[in-house]
Coordinates of N, CA and C in Angstrom, one line a residue:
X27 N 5.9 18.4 0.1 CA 5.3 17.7 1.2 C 4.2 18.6 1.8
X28 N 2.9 18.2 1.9 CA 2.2 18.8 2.9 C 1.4 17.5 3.9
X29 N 0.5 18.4 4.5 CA 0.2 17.6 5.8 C -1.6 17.6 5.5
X30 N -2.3 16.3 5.8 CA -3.3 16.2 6.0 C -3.9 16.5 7.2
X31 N -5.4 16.3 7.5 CA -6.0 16.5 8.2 C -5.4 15.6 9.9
X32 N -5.9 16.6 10.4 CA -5.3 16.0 11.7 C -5.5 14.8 12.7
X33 N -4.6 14.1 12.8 CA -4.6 12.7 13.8 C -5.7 13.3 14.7
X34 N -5.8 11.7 15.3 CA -6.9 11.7 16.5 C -5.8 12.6 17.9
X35 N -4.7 12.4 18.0 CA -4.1 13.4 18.8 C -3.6 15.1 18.5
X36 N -4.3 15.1 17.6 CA -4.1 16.4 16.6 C -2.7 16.7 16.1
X37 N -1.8 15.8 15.8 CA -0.5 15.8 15.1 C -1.0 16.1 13.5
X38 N -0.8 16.4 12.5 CA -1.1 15.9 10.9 C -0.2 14.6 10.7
X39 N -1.1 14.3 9.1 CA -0.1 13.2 9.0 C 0.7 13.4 7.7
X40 N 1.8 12.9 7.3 CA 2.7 13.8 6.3 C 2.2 13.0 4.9
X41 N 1.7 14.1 4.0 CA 1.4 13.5 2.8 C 2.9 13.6 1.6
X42 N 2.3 12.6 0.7 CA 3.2 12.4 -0.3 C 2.9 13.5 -1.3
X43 N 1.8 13.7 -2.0 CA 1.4 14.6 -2.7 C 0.9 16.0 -2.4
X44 N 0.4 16.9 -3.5 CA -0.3 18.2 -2.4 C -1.9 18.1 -1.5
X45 N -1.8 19.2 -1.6 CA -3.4 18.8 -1.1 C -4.4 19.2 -2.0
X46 N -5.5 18.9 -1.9 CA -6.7 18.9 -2.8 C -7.4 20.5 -2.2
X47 N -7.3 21.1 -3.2 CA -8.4 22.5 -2.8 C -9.9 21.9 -2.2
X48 N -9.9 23.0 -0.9 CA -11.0 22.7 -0.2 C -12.3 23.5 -0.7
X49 N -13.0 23.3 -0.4 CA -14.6 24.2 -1.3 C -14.8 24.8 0.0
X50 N -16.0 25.7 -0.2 CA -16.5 26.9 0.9 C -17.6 26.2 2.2
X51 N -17.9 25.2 1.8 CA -18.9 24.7 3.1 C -18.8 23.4 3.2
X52 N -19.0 23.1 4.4 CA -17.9 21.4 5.5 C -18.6 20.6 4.4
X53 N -19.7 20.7 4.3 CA -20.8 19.5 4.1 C -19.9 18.7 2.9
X54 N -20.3 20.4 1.5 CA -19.1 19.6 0.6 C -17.6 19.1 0.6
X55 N -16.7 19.9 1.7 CA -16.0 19.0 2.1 C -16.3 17.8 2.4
X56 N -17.0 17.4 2.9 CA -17.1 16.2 3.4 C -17.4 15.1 1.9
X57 N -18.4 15.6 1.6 CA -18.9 15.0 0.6 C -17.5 14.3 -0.7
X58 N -16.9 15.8 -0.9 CA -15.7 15.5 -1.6 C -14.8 14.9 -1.0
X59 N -14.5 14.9 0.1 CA -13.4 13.6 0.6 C -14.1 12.0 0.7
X60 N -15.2 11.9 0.6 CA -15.9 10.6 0.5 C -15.6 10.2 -0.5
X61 N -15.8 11.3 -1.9 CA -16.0 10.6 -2.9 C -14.1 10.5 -3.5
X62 N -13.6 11.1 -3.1 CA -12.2 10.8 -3.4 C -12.2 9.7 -2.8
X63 N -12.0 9.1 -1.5 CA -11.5 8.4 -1.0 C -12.3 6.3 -1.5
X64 N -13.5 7.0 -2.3 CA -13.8 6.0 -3.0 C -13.6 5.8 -4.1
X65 N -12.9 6.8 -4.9 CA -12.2 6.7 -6.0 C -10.8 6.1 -5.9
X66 N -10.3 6.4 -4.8 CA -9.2 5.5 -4.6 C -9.0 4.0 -4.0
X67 N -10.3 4.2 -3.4 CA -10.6 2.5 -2.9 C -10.4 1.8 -4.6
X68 N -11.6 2.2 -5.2 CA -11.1 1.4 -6.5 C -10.0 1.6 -7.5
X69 N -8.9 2.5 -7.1 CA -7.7 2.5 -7.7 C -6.9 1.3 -6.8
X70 N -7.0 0.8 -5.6 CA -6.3 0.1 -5.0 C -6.8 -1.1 -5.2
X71 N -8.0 -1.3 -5.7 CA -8.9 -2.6 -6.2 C -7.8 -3.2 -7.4
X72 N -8.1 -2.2 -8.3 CA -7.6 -2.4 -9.4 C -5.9 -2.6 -9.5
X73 N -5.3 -1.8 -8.9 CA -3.9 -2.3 -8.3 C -3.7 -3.9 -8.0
X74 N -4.7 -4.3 -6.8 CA -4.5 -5.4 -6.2 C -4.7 -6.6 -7.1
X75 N -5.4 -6.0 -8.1 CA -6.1 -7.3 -8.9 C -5.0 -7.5 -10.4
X76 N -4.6 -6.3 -10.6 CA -4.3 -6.7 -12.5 C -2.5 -5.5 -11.8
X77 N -2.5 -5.3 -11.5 CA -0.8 -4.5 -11.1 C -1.3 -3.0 -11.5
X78 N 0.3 -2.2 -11.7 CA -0.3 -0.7 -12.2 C -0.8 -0.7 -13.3
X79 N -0.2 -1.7 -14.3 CA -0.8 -1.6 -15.4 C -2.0 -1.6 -15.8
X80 N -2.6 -1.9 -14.6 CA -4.6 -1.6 -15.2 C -4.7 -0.9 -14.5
X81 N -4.0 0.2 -14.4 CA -4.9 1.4 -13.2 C -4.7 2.4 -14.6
X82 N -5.8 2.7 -15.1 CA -6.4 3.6 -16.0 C -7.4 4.7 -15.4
X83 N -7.7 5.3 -16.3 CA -8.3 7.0 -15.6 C -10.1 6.1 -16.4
X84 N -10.1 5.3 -17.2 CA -11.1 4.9 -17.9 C -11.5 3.6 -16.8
X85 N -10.6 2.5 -16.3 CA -10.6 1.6 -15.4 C -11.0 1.8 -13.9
X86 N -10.6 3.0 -13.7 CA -10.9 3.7 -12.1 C -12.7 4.4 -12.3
X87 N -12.6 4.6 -13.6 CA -14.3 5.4 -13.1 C -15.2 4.0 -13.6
X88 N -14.7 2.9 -14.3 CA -15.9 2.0 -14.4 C -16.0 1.2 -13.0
X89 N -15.0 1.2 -12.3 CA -15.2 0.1 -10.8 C -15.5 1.2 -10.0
X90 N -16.0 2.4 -9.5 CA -16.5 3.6 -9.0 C -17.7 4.2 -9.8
X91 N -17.9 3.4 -10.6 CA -19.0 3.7 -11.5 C -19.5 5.5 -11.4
X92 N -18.4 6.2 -12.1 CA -18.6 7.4 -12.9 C -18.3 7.6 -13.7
X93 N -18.8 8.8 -14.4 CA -18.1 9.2 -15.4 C -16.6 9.3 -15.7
X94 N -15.4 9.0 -17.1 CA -14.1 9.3 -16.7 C -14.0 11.2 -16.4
X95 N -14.9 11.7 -16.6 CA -14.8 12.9 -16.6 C -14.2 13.4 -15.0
X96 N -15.1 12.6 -14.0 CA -14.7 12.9 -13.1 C -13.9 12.7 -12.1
X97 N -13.2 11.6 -12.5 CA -11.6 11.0 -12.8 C -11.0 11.9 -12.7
X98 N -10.5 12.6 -14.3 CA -10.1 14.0 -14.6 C -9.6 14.9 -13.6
X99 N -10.8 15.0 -13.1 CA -11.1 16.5 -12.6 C -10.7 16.4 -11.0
X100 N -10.6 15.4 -10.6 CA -10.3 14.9 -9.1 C -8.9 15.2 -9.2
X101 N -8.1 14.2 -10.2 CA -7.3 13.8 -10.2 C -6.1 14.1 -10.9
X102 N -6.6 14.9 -12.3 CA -5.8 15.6 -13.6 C -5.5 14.7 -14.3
X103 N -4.7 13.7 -13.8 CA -3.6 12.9 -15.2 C -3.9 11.1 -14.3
X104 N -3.3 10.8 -15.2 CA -3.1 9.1 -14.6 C -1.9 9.3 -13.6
X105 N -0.4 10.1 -13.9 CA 0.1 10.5 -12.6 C -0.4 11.1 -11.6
X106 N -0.7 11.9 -12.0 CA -1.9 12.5 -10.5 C -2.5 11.5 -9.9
X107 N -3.5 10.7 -10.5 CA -4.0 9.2 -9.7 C -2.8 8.8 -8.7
X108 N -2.0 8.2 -9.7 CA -1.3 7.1 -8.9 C -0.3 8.2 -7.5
X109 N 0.0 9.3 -7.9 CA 0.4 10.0 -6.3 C -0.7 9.8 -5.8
X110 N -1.9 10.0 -5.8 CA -3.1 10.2 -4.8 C -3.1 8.5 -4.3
X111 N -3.0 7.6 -4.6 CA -3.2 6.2 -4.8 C -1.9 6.1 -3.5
X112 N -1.0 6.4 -3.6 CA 0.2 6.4 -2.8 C 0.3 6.8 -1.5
X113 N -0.2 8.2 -2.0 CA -0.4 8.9 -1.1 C -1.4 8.1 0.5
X114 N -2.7 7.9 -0.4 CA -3.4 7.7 0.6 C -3.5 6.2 1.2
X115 N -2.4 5.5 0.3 CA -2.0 4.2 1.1 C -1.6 4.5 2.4
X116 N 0.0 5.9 2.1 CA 0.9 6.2 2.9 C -0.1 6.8 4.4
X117 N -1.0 7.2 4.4 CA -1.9 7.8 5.0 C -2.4 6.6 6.4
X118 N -2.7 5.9 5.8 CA -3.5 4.7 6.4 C -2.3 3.6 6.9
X119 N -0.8 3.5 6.3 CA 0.2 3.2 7.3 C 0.2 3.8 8.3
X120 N 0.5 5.7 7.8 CA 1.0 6.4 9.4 C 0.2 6.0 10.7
X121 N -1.4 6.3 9.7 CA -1.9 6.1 11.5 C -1.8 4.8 11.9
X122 N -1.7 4.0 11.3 CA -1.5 2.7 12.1 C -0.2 2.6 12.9
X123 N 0.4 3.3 12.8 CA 1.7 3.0 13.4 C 1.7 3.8 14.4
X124 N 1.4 4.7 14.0 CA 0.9 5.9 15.3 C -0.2 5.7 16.2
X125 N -1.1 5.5 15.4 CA -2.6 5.5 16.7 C -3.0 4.1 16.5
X126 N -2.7 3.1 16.2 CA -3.5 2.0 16.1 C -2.9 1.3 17.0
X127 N -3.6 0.1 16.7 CA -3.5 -1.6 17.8 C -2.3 -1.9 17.2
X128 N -1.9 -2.8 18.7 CA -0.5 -3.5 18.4 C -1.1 -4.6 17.9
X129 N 0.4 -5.5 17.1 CA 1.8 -4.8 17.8 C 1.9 -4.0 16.9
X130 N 1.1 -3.1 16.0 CA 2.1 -2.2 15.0 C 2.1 -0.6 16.1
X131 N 0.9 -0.4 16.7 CA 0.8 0.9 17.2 C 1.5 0.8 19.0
X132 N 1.2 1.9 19.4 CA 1.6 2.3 19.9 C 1.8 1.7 21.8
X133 N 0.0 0.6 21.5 CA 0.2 -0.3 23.0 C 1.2 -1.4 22.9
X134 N 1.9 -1.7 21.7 CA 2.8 -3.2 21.9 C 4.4 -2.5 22.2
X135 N 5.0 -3.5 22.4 CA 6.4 -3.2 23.0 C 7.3 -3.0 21.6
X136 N 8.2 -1.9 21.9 CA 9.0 -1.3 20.8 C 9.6 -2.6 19.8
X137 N 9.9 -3.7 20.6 CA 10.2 -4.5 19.5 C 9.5 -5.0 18.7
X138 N 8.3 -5.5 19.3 CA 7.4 -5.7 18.0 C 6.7 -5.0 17.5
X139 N 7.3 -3.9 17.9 CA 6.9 -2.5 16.6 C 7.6 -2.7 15.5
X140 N 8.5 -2.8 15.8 CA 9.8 -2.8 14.7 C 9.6 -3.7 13.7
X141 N 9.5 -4.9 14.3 CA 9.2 -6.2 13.4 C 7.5 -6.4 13.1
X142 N 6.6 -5.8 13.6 CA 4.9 -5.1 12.5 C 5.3 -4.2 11.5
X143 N 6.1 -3.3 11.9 CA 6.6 -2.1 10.5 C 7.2 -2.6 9.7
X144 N 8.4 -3.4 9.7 CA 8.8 -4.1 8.4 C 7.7 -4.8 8.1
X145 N 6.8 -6.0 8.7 CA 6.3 -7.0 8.2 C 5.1 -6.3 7.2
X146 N 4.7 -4.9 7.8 CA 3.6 -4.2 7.2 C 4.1 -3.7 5.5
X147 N 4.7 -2.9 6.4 CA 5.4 -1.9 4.7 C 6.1 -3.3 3.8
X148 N 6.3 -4.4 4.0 CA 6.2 -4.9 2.9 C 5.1 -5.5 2.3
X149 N 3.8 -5.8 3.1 CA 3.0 -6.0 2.6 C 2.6 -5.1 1.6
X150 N 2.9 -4.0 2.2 CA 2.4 -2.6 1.0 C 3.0 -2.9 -0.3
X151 N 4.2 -2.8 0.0 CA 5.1 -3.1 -1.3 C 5.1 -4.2 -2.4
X152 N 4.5 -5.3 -2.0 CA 4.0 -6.4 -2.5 C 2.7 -6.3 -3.3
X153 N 1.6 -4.8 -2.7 CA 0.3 -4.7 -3.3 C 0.8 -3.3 -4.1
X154 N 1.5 -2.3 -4.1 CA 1.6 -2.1 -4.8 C 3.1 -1.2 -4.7
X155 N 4.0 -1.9 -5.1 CA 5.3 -2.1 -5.1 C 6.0 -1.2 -5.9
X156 N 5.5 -1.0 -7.5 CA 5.7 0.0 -8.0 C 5.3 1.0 -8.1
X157 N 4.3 1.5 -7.5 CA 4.0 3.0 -6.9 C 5.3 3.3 -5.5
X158 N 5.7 2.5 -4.8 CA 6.3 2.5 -3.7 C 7.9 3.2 -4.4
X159 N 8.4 2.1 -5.5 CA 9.9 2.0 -6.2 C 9.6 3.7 -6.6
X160 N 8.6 4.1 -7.5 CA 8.3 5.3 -8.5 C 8.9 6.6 -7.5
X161 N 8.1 6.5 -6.8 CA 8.0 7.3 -5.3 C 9.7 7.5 -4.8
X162 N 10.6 6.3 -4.5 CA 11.8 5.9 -4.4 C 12.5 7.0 -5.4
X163 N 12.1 6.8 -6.4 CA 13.1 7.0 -7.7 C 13.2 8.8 -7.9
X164 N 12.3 9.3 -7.1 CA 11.9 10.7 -7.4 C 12.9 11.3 -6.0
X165 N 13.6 10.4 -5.3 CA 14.3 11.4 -4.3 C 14.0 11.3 -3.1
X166 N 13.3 11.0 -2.4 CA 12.3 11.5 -0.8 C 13.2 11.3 0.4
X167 N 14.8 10.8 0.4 CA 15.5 10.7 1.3 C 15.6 12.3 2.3
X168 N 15.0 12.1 3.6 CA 15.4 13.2 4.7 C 14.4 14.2 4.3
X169 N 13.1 13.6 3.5 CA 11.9 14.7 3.8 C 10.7 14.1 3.9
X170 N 9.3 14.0 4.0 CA 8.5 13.5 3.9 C 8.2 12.3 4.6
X171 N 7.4 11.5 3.8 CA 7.3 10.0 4.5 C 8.4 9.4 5.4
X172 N 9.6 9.3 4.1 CA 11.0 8.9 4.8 C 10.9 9.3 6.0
X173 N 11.3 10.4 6.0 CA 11.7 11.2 7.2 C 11.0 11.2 8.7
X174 N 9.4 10.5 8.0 CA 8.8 10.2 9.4 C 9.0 8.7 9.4
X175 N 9.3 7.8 8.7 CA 9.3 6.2 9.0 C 10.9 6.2 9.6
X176 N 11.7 7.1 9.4 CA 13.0 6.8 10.1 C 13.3 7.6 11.2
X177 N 12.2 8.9 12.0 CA 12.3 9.2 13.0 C 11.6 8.1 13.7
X178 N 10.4 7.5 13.1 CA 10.0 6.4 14.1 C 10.6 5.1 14.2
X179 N 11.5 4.9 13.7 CA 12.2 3.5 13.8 C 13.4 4.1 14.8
X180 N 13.5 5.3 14.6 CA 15.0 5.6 15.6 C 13.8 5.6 17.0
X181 N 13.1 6.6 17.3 CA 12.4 6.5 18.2 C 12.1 5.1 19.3
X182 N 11.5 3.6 18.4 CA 12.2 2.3 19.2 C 13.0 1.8 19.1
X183 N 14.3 2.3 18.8 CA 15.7 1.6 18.4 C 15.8 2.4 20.2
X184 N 15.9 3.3 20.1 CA 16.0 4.4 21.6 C 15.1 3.2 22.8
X185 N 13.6 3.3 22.5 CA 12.9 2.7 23.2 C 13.6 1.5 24.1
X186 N 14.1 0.5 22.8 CA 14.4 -0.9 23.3 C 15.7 -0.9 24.0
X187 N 16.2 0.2 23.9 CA 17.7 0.8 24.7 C 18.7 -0.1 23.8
X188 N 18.7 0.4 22.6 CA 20.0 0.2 21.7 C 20.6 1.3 21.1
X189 N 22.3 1.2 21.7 CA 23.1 2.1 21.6 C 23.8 2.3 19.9
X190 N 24.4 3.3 20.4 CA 25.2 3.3 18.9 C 24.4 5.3 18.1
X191 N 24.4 5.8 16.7 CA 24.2 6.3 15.9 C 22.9 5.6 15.3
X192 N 21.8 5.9 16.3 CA 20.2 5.7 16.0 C 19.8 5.4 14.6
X193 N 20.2 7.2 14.4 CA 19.8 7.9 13.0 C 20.1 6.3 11.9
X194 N 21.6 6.5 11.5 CA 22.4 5.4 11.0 C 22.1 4.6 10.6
X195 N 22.0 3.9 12.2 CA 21.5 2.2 12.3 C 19.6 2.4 12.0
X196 N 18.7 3.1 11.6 CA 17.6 3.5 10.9 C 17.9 3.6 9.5
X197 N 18.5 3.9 9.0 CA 19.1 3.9 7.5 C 19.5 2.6 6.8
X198 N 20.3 2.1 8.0 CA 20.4 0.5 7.8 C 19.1 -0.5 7.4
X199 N 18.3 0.0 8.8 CA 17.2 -0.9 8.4 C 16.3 -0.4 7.4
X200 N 15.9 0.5 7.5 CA 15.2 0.7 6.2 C 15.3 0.5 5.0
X201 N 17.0 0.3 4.6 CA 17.3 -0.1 3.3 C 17.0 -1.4 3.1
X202 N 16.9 -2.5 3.9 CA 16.0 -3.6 3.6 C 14.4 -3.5 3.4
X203 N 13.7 -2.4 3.5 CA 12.5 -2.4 3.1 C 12.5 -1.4 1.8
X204 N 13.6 -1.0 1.1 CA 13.6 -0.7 0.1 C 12.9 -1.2 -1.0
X205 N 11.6 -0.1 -2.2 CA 10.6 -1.4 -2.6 C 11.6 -2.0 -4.0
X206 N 12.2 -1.2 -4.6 CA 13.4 -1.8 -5.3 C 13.7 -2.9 -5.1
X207 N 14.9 -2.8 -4.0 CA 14.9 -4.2 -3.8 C 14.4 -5.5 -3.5
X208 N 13.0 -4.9 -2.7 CA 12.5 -6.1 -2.2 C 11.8 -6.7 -3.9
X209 N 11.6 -5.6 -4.6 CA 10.5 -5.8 -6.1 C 12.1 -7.5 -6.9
X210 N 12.7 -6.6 -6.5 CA 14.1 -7.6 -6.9 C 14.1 -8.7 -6.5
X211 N 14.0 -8.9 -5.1 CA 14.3 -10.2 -4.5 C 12.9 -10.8 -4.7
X212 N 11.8 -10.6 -4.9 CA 10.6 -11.4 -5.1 C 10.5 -12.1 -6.6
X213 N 10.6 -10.7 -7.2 CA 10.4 -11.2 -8.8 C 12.3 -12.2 -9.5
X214 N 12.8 -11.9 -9.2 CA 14.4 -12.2 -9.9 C 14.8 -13.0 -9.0
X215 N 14.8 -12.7 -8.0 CA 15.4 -13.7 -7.0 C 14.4 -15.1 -6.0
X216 N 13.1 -14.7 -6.5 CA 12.0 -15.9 -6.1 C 11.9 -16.1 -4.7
X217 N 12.2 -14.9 -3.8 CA 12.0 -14.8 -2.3 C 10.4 -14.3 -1.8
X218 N 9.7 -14.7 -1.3 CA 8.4 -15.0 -0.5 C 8.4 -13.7 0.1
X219 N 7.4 -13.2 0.5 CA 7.1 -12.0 1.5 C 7.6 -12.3 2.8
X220 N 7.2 -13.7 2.8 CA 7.5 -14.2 4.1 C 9.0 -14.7 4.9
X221 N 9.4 -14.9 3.8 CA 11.1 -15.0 3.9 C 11.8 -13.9 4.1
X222 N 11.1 -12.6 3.3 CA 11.5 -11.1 3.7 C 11.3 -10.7 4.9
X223 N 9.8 -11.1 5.2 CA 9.5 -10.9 7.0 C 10.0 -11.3 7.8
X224 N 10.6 -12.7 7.3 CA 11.0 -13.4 8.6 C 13.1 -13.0 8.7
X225 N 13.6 -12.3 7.5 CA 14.8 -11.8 7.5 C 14.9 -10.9 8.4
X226 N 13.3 -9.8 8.0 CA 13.7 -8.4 8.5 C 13.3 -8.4 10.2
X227 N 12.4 -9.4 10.5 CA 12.5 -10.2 11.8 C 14.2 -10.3 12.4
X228 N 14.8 -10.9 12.0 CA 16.2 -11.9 12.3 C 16.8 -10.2 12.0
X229 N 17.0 -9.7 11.2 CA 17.7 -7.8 11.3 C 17.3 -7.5 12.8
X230 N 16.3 -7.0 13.1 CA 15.8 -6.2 14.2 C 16.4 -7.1 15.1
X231 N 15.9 -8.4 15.4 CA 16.6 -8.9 16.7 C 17.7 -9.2 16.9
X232 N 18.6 -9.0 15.5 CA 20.6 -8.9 16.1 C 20.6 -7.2 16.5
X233 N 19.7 -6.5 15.8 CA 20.0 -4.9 16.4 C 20.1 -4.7 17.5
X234 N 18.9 -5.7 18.1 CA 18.4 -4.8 19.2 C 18.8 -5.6 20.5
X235 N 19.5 -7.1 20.5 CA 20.1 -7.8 21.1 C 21.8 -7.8 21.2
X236 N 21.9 -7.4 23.0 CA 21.4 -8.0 24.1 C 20.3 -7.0 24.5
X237 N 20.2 -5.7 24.1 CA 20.0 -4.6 24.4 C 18.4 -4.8 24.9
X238 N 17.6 -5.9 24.1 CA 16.4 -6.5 24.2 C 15.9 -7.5 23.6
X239 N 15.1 -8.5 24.2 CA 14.7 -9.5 23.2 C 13.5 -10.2 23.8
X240 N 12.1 -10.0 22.6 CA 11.3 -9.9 22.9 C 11.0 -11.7 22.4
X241 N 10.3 -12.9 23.0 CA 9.7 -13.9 22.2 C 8.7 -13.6 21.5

């Protein structure tokens, strides 16, 4: 686990992968996180459109129109891609959950925090679900991402003043946004994103009721 560049309240935010070696003057920093960050726009292109199976090191530099050379060299391997691809999804959750607009951030009320973060992260999982499962499969329980999506879900479990083993009852809910499963109940079991949202809706509000209940 390491930590990117710093939130707008100067927290970092916890990355999935390492970090990318920095060069000696800002400018090309800058320059080089531009052009990463549009190498991954069109890795998430190509995600959205054909699944992982068209996320190629050959496919990423023709919709970024470079050479694959520099693919490569960004990135190393087609696994290297897809952590960086992950990674920088996971990036663009945190702050939203952290610094952004409700209800997912920080001005809406703890419960419909709870029910924007499920509804969110499954969107994720839906766009690219098995980078999410991959990720799953490699371990990440009590470090990393995990570790910050279930300090923040205990965080408004607390908020909305619901009693009990926080931690726990965090464990609980998160295992319904497992991408496994959910990859399960979409594809095998023919459940809608929206039937998932509106479950993990109905979860949160037996949690957190009488304790709170938001319309």
């Amino acid at each position: 686990m390491s930590y990117s560049t710093p939130s707008p309240d100067g927290a970092p935010l916890l990355r999935i992968g390492p970090t990318q070696p920095s060069t000696a003057e800002p400018t090309q920093r800058a320059d080089a996180a531009r052009n990463r960050a549009l190498l991954l726009d069109a890795a998430q292109q190509l995600v959205r459109e054909h699944g992982v199976a068209g996320l190629t090191m050959d496919a990423v530099a023709k919709r970024a129109g470079v050479g694959k050379g520099t693919v490569f060299r960004r990135f190393g391997n087609r696994t290297g891609l897809m952590l960086a691809l992950l990674d920088h999804s996971e990036q663009k959750f945190q702050a939203a959950f952290m610094f952004g607009p409700g209800p997912l951030g920080p001005e809406a009320d703890p419960v419909q925090r709870l029910i924007a973060f499920g509804r969110t992260r499954l969107l994720d999982i839906e766009i690219e679900g098995d980078l999410h499962r991959a990720a799953e499969e490699k371990g990440r329980f009590g470090a990393g991402p995990y570790a910050l999506h279930k300090s923040h879900i205990t965080l408004l479990l607390r908020a909305a003043g619901v009693d009990g083993n926080l931690p726990l009852i965090a464990d609980s809910l998160m295992s319904a946004l497992s991408a496994a499963l959910v990859i399960h109940q979409v594809d095998i079991l023919g459940y809608t994103r929206a039937q998932l949202g509106d479950n993990w809706e109905w979860l949160v509000r037996r949690v957190v009721s009488p304790a709170a209940q938001v319309e």
